[in-house]
PDB file of C-alpha atoms and ligand atoms in Angstrom:
ATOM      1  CA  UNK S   1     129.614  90.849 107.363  1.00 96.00           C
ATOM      2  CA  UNK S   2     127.009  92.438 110.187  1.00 97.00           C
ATOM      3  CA  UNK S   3     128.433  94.173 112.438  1.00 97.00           C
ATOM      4  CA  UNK S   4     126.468  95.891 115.470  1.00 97.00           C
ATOM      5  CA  UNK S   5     127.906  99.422 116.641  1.00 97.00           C
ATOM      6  CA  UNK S   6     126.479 102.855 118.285  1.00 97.00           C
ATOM      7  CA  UNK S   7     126.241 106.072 116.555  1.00 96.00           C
ATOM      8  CA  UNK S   8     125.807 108.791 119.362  1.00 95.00           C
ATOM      9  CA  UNK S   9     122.407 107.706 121.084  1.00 89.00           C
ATOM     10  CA  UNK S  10     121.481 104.979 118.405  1.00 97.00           C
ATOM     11  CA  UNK S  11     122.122 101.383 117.748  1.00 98.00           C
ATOM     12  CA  UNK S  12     122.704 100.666 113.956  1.00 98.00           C
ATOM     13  CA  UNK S  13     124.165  97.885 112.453  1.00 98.00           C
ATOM     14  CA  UNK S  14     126.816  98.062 109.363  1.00 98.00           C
ATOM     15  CA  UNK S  15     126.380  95.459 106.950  1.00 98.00           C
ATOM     16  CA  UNK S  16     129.492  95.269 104.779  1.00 97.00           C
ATOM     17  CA  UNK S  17     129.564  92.707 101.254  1.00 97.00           C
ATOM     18  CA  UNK S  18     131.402  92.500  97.891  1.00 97.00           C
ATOM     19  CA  UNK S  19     128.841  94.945  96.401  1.00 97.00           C
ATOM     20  CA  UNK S  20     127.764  97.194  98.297  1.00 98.00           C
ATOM     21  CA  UNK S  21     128.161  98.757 102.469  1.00 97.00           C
ATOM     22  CA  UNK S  22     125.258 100.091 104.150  1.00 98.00           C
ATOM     23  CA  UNK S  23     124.070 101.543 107.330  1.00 98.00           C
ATOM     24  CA  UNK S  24     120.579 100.743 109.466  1.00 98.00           C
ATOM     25  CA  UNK S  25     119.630 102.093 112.698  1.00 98.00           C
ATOM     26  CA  UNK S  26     117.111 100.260 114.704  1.00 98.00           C
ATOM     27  CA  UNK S  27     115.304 102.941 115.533  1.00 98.00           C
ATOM     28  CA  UNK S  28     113.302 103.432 112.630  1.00 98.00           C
ATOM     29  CA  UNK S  29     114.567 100.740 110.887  1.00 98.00           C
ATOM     30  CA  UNK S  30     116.331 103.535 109.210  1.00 98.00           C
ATOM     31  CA  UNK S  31     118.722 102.823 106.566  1.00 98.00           C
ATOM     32  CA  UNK S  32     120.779 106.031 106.657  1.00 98.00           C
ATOM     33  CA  UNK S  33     124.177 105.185 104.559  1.00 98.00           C
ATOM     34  CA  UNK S  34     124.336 102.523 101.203  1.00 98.00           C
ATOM     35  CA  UNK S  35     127.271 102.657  99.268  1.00 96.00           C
ATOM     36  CA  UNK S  36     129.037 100.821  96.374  1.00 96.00           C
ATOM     37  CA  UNK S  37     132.556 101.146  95.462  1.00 94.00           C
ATOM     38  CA  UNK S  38     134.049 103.645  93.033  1.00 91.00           C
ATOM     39  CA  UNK S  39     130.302 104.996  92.671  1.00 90.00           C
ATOM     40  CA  UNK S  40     128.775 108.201  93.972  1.00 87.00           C
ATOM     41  CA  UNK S  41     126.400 107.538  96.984  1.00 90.00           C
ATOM     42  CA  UNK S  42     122.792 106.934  96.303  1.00 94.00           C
ATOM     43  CA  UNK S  43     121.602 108.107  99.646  1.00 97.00           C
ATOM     44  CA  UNK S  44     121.512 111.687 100.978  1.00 97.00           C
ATOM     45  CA  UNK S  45     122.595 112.206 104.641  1.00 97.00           C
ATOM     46  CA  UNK S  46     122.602 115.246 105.644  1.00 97.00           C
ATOM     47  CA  UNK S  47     126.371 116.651 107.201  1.00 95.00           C
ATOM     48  CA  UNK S  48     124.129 117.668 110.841  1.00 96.00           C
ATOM     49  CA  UNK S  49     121.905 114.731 110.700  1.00 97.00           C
ATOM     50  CA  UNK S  50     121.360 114.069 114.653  1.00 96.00           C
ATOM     51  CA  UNK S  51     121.376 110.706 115.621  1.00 97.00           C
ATOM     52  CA  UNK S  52     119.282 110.844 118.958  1.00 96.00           C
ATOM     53  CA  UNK S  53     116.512 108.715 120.489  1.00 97.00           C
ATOM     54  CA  UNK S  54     112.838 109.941 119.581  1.00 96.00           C
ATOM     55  CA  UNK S  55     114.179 112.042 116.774  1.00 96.00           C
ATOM     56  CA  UNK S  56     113.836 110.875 112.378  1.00 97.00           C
ATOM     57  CA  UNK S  57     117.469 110.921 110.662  1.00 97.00           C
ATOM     58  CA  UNK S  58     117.487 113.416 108.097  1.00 98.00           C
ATOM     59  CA  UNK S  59     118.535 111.593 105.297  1.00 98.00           C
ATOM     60  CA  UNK S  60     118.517 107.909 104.851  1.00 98.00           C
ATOM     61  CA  UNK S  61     114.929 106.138 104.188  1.00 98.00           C
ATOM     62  CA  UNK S  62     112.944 107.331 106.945  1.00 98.00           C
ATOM     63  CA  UNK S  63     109.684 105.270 106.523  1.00 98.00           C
ATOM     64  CA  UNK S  64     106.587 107.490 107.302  1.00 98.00           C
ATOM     65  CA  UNK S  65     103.520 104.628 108.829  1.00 98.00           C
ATOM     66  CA  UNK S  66     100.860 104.541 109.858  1.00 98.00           C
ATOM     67  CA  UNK S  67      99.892 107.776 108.667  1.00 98.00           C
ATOM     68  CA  UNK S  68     102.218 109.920 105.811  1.00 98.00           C
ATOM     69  CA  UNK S  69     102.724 113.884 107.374  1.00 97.00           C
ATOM     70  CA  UNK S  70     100.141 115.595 109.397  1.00 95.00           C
ATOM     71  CA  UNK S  71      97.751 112.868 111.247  1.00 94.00           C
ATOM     72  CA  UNK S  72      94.312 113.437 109.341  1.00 87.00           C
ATOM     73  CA  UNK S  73      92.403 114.032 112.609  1.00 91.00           C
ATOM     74  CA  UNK S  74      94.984 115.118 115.301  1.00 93.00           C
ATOM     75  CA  UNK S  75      97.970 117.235 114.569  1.00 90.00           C
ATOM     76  CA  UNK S  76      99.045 116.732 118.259  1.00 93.00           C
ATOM     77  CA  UNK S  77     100.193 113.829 117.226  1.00 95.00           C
ATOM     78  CA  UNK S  78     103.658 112.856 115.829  1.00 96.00           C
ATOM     79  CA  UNK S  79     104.475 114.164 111.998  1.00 96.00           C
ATOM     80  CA  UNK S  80     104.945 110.872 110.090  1.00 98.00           C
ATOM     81  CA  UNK S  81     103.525 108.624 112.273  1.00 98.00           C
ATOM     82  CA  UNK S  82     105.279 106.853 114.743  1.00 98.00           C
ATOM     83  CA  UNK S  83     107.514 103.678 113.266  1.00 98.00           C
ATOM     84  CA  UNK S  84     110.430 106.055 111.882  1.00 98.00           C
ATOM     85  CA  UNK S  85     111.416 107.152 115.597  1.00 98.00           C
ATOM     86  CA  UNK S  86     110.676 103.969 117.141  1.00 98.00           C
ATOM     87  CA  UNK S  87     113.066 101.018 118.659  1.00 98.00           C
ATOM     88  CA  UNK S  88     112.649  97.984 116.174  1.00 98.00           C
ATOM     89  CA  UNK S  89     113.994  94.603 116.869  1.00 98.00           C
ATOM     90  CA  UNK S  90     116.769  93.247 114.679  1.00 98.00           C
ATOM     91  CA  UNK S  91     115.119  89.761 113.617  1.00 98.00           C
ATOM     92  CA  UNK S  92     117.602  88.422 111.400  1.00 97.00           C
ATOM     93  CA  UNK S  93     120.675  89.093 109.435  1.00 98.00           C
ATOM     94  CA  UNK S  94     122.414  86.657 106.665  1.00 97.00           C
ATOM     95  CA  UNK S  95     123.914  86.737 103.115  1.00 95.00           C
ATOM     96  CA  UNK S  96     121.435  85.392 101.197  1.00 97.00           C
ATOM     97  CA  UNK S  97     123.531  85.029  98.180  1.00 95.00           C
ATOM     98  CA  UNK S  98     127.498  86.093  97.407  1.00 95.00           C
ATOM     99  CA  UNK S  99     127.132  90.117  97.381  1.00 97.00           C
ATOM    100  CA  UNK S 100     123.298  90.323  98.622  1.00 98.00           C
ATOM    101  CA  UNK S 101     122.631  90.420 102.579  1.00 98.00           C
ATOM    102  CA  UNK S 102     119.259  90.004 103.846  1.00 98.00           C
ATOM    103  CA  UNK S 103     118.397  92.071 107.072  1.00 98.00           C
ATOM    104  CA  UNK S 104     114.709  91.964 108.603  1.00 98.00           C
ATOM    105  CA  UNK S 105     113.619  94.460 111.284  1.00 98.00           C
ATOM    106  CA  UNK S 106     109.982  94.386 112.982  1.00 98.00           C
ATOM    107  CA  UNK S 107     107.960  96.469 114.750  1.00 98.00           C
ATOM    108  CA  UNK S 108     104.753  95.067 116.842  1.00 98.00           C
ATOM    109  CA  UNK S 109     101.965  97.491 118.872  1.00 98.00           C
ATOM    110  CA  UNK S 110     103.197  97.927 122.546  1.00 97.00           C
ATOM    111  CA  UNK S 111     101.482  99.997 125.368  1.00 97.00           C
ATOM    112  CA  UNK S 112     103.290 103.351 123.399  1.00 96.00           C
ATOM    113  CA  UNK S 113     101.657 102.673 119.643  1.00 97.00           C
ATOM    114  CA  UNK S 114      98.245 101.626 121.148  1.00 97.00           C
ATOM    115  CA  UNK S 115      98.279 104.696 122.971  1.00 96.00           C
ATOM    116  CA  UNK S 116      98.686 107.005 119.164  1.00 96.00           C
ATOM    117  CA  UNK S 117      96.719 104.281 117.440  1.00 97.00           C
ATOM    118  CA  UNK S 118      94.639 101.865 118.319  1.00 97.00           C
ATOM    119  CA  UNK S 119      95.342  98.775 116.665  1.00 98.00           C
ATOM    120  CA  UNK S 120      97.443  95.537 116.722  1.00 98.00           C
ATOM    121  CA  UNK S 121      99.948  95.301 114.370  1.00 98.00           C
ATOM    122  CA  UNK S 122     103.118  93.268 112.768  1.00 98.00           C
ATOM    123  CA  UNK S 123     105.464  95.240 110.719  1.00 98.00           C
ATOM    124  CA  UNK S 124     107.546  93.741 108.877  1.00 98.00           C
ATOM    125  CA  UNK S 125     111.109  95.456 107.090  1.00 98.00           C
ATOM    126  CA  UNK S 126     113.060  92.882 104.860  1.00 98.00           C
ATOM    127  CA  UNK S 127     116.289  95.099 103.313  1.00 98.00           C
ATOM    128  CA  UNK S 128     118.195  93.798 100.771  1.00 98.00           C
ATOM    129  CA  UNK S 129     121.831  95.008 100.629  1.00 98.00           C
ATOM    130  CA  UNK S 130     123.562  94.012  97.290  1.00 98.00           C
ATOM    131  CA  UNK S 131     124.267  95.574  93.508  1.00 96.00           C
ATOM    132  CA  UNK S 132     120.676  97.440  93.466  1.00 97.00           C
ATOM    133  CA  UNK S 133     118.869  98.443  97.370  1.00 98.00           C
ATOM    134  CA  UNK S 134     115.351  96.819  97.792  1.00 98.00           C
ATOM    135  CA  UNK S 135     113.302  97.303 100.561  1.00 98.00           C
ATOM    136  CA  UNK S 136     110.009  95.258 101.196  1.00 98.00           C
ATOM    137  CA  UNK S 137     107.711  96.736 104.049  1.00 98.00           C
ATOM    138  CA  UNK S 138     105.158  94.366 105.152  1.00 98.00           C
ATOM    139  CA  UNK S 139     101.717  95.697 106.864  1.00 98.00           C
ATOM    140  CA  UNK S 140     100.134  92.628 109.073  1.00 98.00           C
ATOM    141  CA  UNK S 141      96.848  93.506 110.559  1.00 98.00           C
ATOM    142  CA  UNK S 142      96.215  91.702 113.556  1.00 98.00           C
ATOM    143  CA  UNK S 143      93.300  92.986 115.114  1.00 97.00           C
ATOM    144  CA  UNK S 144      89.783  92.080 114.351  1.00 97.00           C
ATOM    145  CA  UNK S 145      89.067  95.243 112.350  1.00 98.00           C
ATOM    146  CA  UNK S 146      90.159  96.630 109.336  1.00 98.00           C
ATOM    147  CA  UNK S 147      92.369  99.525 109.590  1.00 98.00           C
ATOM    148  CA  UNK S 148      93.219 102.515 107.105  1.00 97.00           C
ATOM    149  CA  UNK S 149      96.966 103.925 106.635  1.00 98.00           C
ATOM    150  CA  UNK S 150      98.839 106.102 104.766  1.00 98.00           C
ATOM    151  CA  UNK S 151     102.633 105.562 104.470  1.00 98.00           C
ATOM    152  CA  UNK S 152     105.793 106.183 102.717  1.00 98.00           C
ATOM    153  CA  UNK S 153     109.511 105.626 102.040  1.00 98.00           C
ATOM    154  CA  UNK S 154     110.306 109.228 102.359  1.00 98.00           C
ATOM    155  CA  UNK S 155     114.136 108.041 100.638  1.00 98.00           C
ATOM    156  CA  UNK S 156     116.458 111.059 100.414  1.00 98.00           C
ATOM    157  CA  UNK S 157     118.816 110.325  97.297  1.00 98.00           C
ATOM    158  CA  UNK S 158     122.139 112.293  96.514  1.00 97.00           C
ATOM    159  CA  UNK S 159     122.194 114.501  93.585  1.00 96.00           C
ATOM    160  CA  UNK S 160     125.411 115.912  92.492  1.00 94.00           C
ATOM    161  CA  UNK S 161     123.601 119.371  91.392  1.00 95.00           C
ATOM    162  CA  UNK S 162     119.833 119.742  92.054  1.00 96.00           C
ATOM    163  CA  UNK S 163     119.957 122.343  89.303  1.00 94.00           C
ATOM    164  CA  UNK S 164     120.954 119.891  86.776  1.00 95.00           C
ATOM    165  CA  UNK S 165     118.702 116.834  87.854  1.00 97.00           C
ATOM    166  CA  UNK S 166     115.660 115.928  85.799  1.00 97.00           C
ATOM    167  CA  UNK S 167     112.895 113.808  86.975  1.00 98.00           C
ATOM    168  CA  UNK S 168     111.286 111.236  84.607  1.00 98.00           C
ATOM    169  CA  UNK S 169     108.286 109.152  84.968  1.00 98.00           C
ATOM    170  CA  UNK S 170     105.762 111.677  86.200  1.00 98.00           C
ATOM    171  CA  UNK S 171     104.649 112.932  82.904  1.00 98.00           C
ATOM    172  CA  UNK S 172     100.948 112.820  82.862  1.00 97.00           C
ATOM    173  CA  UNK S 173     100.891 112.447  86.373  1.00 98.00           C
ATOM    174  CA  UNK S 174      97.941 114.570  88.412  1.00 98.00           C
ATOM    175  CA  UNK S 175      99.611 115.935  92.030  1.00 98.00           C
ATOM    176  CA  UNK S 176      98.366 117.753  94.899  1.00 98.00           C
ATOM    177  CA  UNK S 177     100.789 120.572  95.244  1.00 98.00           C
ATOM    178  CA  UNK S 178     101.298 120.523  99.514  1.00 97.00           C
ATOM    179  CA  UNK S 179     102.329 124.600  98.592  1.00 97.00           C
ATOM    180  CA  UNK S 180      99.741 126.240  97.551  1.00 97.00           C
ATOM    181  CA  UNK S 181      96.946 123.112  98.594  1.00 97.00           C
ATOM    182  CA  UNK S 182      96.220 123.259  95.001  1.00 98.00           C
ATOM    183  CA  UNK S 183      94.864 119.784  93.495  1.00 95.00           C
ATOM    184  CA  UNK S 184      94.360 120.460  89.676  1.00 93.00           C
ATOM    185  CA  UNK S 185      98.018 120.395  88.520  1.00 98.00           C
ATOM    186  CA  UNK S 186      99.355 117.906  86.239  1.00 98.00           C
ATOM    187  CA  UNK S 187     102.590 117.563  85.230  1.00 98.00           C
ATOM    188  CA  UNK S 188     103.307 118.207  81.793  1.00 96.00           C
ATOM    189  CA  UNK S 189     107.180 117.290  81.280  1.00 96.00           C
ATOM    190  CA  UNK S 190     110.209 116.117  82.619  1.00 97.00           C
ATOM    191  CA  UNK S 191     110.656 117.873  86.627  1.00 98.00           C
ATOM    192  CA  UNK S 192     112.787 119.931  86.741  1.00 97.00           C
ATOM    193  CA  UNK S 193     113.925 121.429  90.434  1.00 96.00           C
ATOM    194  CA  UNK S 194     114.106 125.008  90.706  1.00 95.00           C
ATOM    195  CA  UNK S 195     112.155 126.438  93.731  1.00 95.00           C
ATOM    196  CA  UNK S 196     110.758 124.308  96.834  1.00 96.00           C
ATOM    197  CA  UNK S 197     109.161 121.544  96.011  1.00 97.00           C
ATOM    198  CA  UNK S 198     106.363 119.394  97.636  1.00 98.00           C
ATOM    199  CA  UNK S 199     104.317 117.561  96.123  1.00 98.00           C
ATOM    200  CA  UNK S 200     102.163 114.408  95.881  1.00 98.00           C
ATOM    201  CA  UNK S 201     101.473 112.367  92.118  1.00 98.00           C
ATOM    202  CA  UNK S 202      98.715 109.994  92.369  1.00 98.00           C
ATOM    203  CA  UNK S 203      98.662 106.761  89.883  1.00 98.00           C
ATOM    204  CA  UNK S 204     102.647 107.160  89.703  1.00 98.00           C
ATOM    205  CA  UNK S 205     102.978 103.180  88.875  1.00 97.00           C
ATOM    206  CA  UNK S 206     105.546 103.845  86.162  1.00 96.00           C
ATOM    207  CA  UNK S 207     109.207 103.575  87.079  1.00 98.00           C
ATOM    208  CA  UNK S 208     110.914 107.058  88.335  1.00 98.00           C
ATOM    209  CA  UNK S 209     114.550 108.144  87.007  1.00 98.00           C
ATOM    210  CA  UNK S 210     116.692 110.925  88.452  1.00 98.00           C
ATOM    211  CA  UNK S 211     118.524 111.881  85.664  1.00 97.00           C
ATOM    212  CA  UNK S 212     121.900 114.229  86.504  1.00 94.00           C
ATOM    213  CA  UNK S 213     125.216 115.033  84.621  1.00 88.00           C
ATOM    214  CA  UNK S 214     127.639 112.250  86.202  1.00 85.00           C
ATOM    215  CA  UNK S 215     124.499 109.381  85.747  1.00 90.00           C
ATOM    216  CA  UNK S 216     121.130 108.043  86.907  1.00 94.00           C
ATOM    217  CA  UNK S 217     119.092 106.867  89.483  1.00 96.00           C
ATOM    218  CA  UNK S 218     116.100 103.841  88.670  1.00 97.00           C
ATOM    219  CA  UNK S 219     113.685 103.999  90.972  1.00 98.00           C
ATOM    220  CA  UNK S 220     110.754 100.761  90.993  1.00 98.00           C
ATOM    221  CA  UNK S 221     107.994 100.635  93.057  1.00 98.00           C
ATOM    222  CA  UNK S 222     104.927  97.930  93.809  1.00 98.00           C
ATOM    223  CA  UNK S 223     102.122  98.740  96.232  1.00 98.00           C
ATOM    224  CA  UNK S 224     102.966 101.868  95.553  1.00 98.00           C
ATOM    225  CA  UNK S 225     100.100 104.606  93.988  1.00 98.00           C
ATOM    226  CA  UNK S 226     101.735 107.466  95.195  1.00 98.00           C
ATOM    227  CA  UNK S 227     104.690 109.652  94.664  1.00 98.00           C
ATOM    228  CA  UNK S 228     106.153 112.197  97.098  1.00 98.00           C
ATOM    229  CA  UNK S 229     108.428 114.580  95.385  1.00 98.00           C
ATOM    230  CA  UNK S 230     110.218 117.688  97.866  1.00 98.00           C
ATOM    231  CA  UNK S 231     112.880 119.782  98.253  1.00 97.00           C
ATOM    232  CA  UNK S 232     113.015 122.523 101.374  1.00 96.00           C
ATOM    233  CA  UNK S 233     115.136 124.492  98.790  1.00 96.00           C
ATOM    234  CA  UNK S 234     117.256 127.469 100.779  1.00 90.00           C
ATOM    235  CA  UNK S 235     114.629 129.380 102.678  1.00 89.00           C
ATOM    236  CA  UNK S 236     112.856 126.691 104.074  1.00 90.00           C
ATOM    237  CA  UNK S 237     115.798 124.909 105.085  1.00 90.00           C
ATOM    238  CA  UNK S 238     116.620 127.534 107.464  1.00 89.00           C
ATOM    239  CA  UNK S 239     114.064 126.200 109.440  1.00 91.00           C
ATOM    240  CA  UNK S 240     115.334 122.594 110.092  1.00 93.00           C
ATOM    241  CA  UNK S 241     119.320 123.111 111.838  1.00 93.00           C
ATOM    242  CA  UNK S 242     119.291 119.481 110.712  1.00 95.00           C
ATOM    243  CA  UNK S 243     119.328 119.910 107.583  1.00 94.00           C
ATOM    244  CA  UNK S 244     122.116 121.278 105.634  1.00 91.00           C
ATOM    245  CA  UNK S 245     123.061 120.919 101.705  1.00 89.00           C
ATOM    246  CA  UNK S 246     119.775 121.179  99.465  1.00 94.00           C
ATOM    247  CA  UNK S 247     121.716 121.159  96.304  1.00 96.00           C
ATOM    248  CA  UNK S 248     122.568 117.749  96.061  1.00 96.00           C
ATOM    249  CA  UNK S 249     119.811 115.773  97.328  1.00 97.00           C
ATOM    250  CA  UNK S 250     115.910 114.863  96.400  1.00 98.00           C
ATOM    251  CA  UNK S 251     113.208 113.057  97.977  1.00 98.00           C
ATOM    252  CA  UNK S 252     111.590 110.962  95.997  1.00 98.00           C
ATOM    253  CA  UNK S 253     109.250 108.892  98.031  1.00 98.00           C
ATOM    254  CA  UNK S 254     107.176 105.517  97.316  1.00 98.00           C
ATOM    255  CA  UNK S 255     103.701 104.846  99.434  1.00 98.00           C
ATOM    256  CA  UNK S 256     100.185 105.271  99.528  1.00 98.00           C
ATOM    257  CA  UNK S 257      98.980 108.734 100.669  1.00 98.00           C
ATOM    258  CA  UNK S 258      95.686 111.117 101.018  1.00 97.00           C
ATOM    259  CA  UNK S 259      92.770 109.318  99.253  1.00 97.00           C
ATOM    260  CA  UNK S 260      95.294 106.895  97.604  1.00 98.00           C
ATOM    261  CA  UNK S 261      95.735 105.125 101.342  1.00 98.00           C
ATOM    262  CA  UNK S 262      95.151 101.565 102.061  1.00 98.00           C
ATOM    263  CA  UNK S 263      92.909  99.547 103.844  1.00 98.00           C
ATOM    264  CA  UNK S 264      94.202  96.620 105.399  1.00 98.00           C
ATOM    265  CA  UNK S 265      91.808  93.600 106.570  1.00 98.00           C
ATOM    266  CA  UNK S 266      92.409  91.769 110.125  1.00 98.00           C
ATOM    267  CA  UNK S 267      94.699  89.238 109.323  1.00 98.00           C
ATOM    268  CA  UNK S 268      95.391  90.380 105.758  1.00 98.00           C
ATOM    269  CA  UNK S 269      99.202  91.578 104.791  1.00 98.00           C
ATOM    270  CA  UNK S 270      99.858  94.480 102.286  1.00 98.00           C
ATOM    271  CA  UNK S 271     103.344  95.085 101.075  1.00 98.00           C
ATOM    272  CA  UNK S 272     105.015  98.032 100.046  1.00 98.00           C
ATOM    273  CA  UNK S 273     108.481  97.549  97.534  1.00 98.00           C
ATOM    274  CA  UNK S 274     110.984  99.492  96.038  1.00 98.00           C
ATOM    275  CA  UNK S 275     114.280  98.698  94.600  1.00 98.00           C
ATOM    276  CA  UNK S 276     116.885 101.617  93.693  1.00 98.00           C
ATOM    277  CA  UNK S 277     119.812 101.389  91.623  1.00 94.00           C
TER     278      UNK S 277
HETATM  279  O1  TA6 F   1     107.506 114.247 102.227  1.00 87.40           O
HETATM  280  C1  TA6 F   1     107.536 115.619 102.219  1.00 87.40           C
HETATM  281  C2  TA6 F   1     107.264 116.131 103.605  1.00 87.40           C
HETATM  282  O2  TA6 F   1     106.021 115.687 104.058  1.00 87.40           O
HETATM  283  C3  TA6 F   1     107.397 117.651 103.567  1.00 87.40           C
HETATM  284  O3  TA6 F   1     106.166 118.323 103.684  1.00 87.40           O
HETATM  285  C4  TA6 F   1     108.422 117.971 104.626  1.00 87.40           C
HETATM  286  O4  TA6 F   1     107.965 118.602 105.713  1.00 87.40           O
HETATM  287  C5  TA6 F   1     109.133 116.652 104.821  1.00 87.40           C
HETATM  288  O5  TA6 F   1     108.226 115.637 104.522  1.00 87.40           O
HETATM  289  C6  TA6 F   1     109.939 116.404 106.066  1.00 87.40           C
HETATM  290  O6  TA6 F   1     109.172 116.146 107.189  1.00 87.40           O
HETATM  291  P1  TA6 F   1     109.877 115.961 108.595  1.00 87.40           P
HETATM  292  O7  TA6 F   1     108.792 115.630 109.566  1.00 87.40           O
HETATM  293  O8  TA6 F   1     110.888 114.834 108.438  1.00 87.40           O
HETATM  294  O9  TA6 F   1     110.589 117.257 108.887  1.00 87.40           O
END
């Protein structure tokens, strides 16, 4: 069942099946709540998450296009990009199989996005609501250029304890550490979250699991080079009144970021995936 309702200044719609409930605002195309029965939530939403036009969710799966934190060139311009704070249009909605809805929300270039960046553009969100969460972000370029972005699903998952979570799947990996500005790091075990965290792993193709006391998170990607890995931790959360509880969640984000961006050519369609469970 799809249901359409208002949370404070947003529209969102609650999609309800056998498996699984879940939560999407349209602006953004932000998935903010997924939950299955008897299990603890996969999705971190934070307890003063403000739900107001213009403004991200913290918590959910913001999605970070079509540039991933500061813009490279102008830092004027909106952290993130623009698609996680703007209106989207609901295209459809069905249950595609018993337990698995289907929702697809686009986003095209208007007077507003032509205005931060000048190109024409489909974007394309199919969410899949069922036993595991998959999202598929589609990138259509539809000018008569090619155009470079950087992007991410900046997902904030629920931990019960951040201080007994491991992280596995980034062994090997080389990251920029966002810190200290520091490229030459790699990481030589299992993560392990104990200070503020922020970080980007390049070549992270292997499958991610959060690993805590009560269970496990799987995390698959495709399209996907990099890895975004942060946690504000209790000093710099102070900063965001948004933002409350660092203990039990995690960002661990899928995209394509810094020199691991993408270049999309006019009329060509790159996709991003993920599927958590
Ligand atoms: O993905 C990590 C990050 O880029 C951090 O540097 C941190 O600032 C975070 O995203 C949140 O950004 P936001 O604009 O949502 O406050």
């Amino acid at each position: 069942m799809i249901t359409q309702k208002r949370i404070d200044g947003l529209n969102y719609l609650e999609i309800k099946n056998s498996n699984a409930t879940a939560k999407i605002a349209l602006q953004g195309a932000h998935l903010f709540e997924y939950k299955r029965p008897h299990q603890a939530p996969l999705i971190w939403l934070s307890k003063t998450a403000q739900f107001q036009k213009n403004k991200a969710i913290r918590g959910g799966i913001p999605i970070c296009w079509p540039w991933f934190g500061a813009h490279p060139v102008d830092t004027s311009l909106p952290n993130h990009g623009f698609a996680r704070t703007m209106e989207w249009t609901y295209e459809k909605g069905e249950e595609v199989d018993d337990g698995k809805t289907k929702i697809v929300l686009g986003l095209k270039d208007n007077e507003e996005t032509l205005t931060l960046w000048p190109y024409a553009f489909e974007l394309t969100l199919e969410i899949y609501i069922a036993d595991t969460l998959e999202l598929i972000l589609q990138t259509k370029n539809c000018s008569d250029e090619a155009f470079e972005i950087s992007e991410a699903l900046h997902t904030y998952f629920h931990v019960d304890a951040i201080s007994d979570t491991l992280v596995h799947g980034l062994e090997g990996k080389q990251y920029f550490n966002k810190l200290d500005k520091s490229y030459d790091n790699v990481q030589s075990r299992a993560l392990v979250i104990e200070n503020e965290v922020d970080r980007v792993y390049f070549e992270a193709y292997d499958p991610i699991e959060i690993v805590g006391m009560k269970g496990k998170i799987s995390i698959k990607s495709e399209g996907s080079a990099s890895a975004i890995v942060w946690n504000p931790w209790a000093q710099r959360i102070n900063e965001m009144p948004d933002m409350s509880g660092y203990k039990q969640m995690l960002c661990i984000e899928s995209g394509n970021v810094l020199h691991e961006c993408v270049k999309v050519m006019p009329n060509e369609t790159h996709l991003l995936k993920v599927s958590y469970s």
